[in-house]
PDB file of C-alpha atoms in Angstrom:
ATOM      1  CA  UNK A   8       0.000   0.000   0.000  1.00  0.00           C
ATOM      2  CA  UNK A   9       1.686   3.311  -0.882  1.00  0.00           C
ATOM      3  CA  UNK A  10       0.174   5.534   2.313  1.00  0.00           C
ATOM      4  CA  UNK A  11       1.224   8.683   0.489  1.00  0.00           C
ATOM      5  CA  UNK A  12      -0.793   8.237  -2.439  1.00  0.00           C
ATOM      6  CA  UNK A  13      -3.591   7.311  -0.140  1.00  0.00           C
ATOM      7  CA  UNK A  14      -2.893  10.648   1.690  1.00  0.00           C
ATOM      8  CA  UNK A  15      -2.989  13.002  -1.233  1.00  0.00           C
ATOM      9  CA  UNK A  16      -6.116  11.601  -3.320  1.00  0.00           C
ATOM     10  CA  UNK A  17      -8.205  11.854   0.351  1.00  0.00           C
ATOM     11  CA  UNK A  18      -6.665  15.354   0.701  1.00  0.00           C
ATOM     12  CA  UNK A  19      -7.231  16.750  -2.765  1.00  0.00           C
ATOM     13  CA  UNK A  20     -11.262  15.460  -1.843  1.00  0.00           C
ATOM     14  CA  UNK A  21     -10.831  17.537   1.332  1.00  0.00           C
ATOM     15  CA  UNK A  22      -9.691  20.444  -0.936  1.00  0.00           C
ATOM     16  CA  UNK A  23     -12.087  20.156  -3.363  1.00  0.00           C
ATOM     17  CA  UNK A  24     -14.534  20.289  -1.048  1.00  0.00           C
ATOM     18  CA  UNK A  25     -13.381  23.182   0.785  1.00  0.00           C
ATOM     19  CA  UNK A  26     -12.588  25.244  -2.247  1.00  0.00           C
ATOM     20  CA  UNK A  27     -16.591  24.168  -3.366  1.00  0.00           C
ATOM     21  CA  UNK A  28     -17.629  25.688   0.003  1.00  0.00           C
ATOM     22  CA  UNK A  29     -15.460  29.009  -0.323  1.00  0.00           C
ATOM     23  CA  UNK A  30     -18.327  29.704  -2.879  1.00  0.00           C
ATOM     24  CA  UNK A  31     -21.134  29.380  -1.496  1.00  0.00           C
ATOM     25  CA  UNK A  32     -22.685  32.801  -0.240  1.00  0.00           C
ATOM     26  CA  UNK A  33     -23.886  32.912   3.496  1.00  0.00           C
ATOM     27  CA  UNK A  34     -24.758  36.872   3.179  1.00  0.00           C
ATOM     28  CA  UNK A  35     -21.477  38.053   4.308  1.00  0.00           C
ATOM     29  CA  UNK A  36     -19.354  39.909   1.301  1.00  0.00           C
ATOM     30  CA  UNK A  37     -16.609  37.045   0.431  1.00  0.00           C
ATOM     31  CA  UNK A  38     -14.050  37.205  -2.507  1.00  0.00           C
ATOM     32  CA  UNK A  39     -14.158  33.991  -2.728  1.00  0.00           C
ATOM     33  CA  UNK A  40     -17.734  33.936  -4.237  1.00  0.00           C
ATOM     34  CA  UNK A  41     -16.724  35.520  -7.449  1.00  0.00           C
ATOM     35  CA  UNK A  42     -14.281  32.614  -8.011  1.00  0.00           C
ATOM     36  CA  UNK A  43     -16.224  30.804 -10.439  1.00  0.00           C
ATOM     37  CA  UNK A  44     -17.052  33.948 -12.324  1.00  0.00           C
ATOM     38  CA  UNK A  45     -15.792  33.763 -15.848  1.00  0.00           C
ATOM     39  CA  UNK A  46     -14.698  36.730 -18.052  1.00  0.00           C
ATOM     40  CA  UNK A  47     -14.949  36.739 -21.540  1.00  0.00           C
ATOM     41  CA  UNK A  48     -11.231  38.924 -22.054  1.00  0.00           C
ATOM     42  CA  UNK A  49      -9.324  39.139 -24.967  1.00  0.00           C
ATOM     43  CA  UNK A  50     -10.657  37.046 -27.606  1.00  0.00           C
ATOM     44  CA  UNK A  51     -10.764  33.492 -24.423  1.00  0.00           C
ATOM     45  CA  UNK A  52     -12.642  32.902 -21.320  1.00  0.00           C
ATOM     46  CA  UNK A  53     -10.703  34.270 -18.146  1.00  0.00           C
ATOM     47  CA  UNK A  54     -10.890  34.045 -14.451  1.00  0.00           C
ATOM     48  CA  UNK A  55     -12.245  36.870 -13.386  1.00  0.00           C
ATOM     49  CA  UNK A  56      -9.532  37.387 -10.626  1.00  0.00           C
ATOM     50  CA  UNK A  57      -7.062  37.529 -14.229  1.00  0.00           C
ATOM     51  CA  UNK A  58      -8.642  40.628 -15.117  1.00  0.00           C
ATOM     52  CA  UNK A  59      -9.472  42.225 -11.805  1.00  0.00           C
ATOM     53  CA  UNK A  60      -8.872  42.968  -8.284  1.00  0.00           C
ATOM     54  CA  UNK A  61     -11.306  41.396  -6.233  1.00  0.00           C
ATOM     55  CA  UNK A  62     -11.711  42.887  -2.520  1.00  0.00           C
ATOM     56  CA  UNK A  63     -14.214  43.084   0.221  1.00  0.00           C
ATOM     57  CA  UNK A  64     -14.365  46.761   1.470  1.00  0.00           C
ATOM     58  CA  UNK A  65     -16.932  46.115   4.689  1.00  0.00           C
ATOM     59  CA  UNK A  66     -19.361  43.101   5.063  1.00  0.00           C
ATOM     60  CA  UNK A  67     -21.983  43.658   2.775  1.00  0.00           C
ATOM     61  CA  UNK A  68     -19.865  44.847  -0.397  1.00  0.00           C
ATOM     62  CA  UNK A  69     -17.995  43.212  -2.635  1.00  0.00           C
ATOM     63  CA  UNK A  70     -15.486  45.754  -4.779  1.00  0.00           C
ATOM     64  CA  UNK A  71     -14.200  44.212  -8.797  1.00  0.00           C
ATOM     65  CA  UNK A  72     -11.757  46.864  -9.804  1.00  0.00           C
ATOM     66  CA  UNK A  73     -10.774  45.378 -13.592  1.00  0.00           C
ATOM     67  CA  UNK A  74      -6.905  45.919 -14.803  1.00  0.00           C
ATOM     68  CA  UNK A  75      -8.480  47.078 -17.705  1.00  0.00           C
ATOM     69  CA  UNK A  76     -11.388  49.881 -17.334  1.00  0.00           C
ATOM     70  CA  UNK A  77     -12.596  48.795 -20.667  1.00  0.00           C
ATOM     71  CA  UNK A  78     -13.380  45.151 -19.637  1.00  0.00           C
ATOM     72  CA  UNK A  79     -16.008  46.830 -16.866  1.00  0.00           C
ATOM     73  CA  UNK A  80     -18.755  45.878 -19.166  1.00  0.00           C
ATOM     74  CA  UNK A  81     -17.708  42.430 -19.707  1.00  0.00           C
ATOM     75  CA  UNK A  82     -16.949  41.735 -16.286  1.00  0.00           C
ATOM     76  CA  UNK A  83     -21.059  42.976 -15.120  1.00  0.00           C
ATOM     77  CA  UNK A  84     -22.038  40.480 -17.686  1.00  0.00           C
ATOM     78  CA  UNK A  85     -19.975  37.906 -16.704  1.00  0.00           C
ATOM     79  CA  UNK A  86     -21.062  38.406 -13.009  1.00  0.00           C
ATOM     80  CA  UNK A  87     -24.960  38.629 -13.995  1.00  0.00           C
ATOM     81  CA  UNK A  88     -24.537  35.289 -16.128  1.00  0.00           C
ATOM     82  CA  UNK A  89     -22.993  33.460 -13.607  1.00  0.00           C
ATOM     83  CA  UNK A  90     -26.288  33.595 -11.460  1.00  0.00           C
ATOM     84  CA  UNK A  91     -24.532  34.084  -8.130  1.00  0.00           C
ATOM     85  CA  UNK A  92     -28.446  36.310  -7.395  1.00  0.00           C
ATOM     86  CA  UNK A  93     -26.029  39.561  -7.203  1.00  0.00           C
ATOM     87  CA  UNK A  94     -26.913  42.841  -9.372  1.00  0.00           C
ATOM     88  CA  UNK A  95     -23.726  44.576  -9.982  1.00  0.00           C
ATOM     89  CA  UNK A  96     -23.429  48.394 -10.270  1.00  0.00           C
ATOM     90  CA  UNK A  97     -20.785  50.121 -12.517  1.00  0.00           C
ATOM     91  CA  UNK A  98     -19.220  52.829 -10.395  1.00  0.00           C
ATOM     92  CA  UNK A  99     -17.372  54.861 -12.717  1.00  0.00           C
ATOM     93  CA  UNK A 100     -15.807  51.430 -14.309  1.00  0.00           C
ATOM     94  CA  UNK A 101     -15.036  49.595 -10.498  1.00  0.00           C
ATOM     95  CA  UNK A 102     -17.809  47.600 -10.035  1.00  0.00           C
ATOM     96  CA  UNK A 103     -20.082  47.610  -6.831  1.00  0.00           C
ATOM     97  CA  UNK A 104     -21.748  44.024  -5.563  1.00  0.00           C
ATOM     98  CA  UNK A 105     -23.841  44.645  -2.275  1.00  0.00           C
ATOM     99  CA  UNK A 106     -24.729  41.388  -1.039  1.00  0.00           C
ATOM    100  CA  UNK A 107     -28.245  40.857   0.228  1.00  0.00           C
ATOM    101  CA  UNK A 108     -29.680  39.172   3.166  1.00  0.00           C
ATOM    102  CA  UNK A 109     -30.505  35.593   2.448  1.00  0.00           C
ATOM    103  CA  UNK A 110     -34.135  34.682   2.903  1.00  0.00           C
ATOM    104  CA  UNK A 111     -34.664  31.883   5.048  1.00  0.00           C
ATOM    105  CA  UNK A 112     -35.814  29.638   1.705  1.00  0.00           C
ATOM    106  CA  UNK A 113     -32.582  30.393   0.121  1.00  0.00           C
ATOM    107  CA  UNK A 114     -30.464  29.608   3.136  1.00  0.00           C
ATOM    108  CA  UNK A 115     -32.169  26.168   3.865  1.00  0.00           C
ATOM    109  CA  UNK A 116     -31.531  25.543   0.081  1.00  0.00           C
ATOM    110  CA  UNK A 117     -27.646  26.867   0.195  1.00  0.00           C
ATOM    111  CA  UNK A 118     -27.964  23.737   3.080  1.00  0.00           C
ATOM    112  CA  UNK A 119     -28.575  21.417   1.258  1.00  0.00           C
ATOM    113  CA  UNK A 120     -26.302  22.387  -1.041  1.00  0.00           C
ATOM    114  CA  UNK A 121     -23.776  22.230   1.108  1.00  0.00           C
ATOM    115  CA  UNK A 122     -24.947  18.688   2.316  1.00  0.00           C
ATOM    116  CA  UNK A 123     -25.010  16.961  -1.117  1.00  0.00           C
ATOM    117  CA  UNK A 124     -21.087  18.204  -1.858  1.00  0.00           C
ATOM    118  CA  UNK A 125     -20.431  16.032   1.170  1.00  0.00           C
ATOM    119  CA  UNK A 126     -21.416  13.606   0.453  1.00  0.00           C
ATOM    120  CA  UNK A 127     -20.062  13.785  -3.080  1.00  0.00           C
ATOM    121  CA  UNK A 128     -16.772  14.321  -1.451  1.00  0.00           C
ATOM    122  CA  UNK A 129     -17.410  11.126   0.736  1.00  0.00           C
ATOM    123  CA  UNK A 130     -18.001   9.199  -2.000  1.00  0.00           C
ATOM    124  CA  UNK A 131     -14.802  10.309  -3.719  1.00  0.00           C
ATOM    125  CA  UNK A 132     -12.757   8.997   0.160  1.00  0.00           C
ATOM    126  CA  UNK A 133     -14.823   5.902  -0.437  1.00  0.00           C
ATOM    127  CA  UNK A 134     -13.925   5.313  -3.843  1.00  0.00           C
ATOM    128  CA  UNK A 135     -10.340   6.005  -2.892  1.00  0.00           C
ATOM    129  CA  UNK A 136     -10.601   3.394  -0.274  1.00  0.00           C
ATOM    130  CA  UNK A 137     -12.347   1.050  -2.680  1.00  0.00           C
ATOM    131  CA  UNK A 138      -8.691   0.921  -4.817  1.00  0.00           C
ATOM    132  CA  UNK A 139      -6.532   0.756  -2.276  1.00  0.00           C
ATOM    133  CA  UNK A 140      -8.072  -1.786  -0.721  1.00  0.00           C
ATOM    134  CA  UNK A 141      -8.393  -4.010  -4.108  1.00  0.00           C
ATOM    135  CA  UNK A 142      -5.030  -3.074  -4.752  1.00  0.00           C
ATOM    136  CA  UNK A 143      -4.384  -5.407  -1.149  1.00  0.00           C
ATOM    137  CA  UNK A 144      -6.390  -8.204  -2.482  1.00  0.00           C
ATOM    138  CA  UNK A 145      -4.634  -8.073  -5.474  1.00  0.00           C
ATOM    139  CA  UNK A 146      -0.845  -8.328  -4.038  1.00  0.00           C
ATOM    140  CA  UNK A 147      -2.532 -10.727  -1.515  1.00  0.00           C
ATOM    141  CA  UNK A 148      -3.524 -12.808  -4.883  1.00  0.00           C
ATOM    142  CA  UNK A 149      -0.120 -12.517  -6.591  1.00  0.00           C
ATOM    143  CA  UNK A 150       1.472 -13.869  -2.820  1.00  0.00           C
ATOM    144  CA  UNK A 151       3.636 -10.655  -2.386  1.00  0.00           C
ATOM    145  CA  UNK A 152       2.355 -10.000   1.086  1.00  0.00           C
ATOM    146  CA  UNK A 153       0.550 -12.268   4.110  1.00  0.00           C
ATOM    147  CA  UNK A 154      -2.937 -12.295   4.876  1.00  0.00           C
ATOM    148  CA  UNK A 155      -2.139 -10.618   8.275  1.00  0.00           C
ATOM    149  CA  UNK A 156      -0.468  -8.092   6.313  1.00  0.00           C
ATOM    150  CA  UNK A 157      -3.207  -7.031   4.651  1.00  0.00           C
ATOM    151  CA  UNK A 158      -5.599  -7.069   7.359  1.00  0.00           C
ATOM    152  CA  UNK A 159      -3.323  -4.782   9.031  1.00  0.00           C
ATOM    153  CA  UNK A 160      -3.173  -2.520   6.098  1.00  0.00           C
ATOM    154  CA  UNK A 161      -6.834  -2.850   5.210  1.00  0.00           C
ATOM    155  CA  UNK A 162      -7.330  -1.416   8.920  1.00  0.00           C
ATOM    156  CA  UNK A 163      -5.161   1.204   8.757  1.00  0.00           C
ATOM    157  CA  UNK A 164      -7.035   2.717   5.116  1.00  0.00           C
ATOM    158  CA  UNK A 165      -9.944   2.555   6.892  1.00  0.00           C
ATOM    159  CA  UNK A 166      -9.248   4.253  10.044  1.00  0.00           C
ATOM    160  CA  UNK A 167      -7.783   6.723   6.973  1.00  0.00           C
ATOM    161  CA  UNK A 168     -10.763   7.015   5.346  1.00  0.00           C
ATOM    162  CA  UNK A 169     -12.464   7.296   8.959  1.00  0.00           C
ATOM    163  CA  UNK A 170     -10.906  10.290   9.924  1.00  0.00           C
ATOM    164  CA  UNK A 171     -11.163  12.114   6.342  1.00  0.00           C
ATOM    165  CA  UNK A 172     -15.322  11.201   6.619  1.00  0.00           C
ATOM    166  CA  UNK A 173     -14.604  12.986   9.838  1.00  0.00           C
ATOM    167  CA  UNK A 174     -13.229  16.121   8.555  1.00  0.00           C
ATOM    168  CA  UNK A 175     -15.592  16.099   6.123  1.00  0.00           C
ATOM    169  CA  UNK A 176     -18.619  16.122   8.593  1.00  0.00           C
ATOM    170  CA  UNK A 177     -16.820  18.712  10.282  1.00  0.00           C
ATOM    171  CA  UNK A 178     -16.476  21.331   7.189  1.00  0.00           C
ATOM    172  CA  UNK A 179     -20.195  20.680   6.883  1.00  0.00           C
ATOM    173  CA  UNK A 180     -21.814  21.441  10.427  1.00  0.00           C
ATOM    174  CA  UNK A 181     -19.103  24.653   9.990  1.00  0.00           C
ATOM    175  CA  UNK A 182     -20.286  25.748   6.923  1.00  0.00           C
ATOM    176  CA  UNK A 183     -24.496  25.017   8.197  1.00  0.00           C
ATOM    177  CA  UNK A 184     -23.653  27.121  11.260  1.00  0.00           C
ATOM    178  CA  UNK A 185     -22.180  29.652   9.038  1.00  0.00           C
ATOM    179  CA  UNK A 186     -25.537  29.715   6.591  1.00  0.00           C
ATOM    180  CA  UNK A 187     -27.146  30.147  10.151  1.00  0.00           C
ATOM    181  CA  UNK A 188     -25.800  32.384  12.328  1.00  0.00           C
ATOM    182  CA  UNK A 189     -26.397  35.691   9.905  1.00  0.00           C
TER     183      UNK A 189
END
């Protein structure tokens, strides 16, 4: 069993996951939201943080100030197509986001949301899991290792793939309380 490998696959789920979660509005202004906001730039289809500078300037504003004044246009579309529910306003070619209150619908919805990408991002650790451990039965087949050896490396992957369900659970109840407490 390579451990490492095991390691970085459950980790880049865990990042995944958390970078999935940066987006999600809870009705605080977050950079972070406009992340999956892309700008059509320059004949291709850019990040928007490529073409602007992204800030937060108190908690209900979100502040896009392009490289290029001329994109400003571009960069309102791009933010109204990406359906994020924000109505940008071009102030003198920075553009102005104020967040809104979430209504209670929309927040129990952002939930569940939040619920089913953890569980996609369990099913990802399981899957993980799922090779390693057929990798085991496989050496066990070809007689490289013992039986007791793979038991004892079967139990370690799964007190792995415990503790990453674990974390995962944990991002989850944070990121509920978050969708709750404002």
């Amino acid at each position: 069993m390579s451990k490492e490998s095991l390691k970085e696959r459950m980790d880049k789920a865990i990042n995944s996951l958390q970078h999935d979660l940066a987006g999600i509005r809870t009705g605080r202004a977050n950079a972070s939201i406009l992340d999956s906001v892309k700008v059509d730039a320059y004949g291709s289809h850019m990040p928007l943080k490529q073409v602007a500078n992204v800030s937060t300037p108190d908690s209900k504003t979100i502040m896009v100030q392009p490289f290029d004044k001329a994109l400003s246009a571009d960069i309102e579309k791009a933010i109204l197509k990406a359906d994020l529910g924000f109505n940008p306003y071009n102030d003198a070619g920075n553009i102005r986001i104020t967040v809104p209150e979430l209504t209670k619908e929309r927040r129990e919805e952002l939930k569940k949301g939040v619920k089913h990408r953890g569980e996609e991002a369990k099913v990802a650790i399981r899957n993980i899991r799922r090779d390693e451990n057929d990798k085991i039965k496989k050496e066990l087949k070809e007689k490289l290792i013992t039986e007791d050896e793979a038991k004892g490396q079967e139990k370690k992957i799964q007190n792995e793939t415990d503790s990453y369900i674990k974390k995962v659970d944990d991002m989850i109840s944070h990121k509920e309380k978050e969708l709750d407490t404002i």
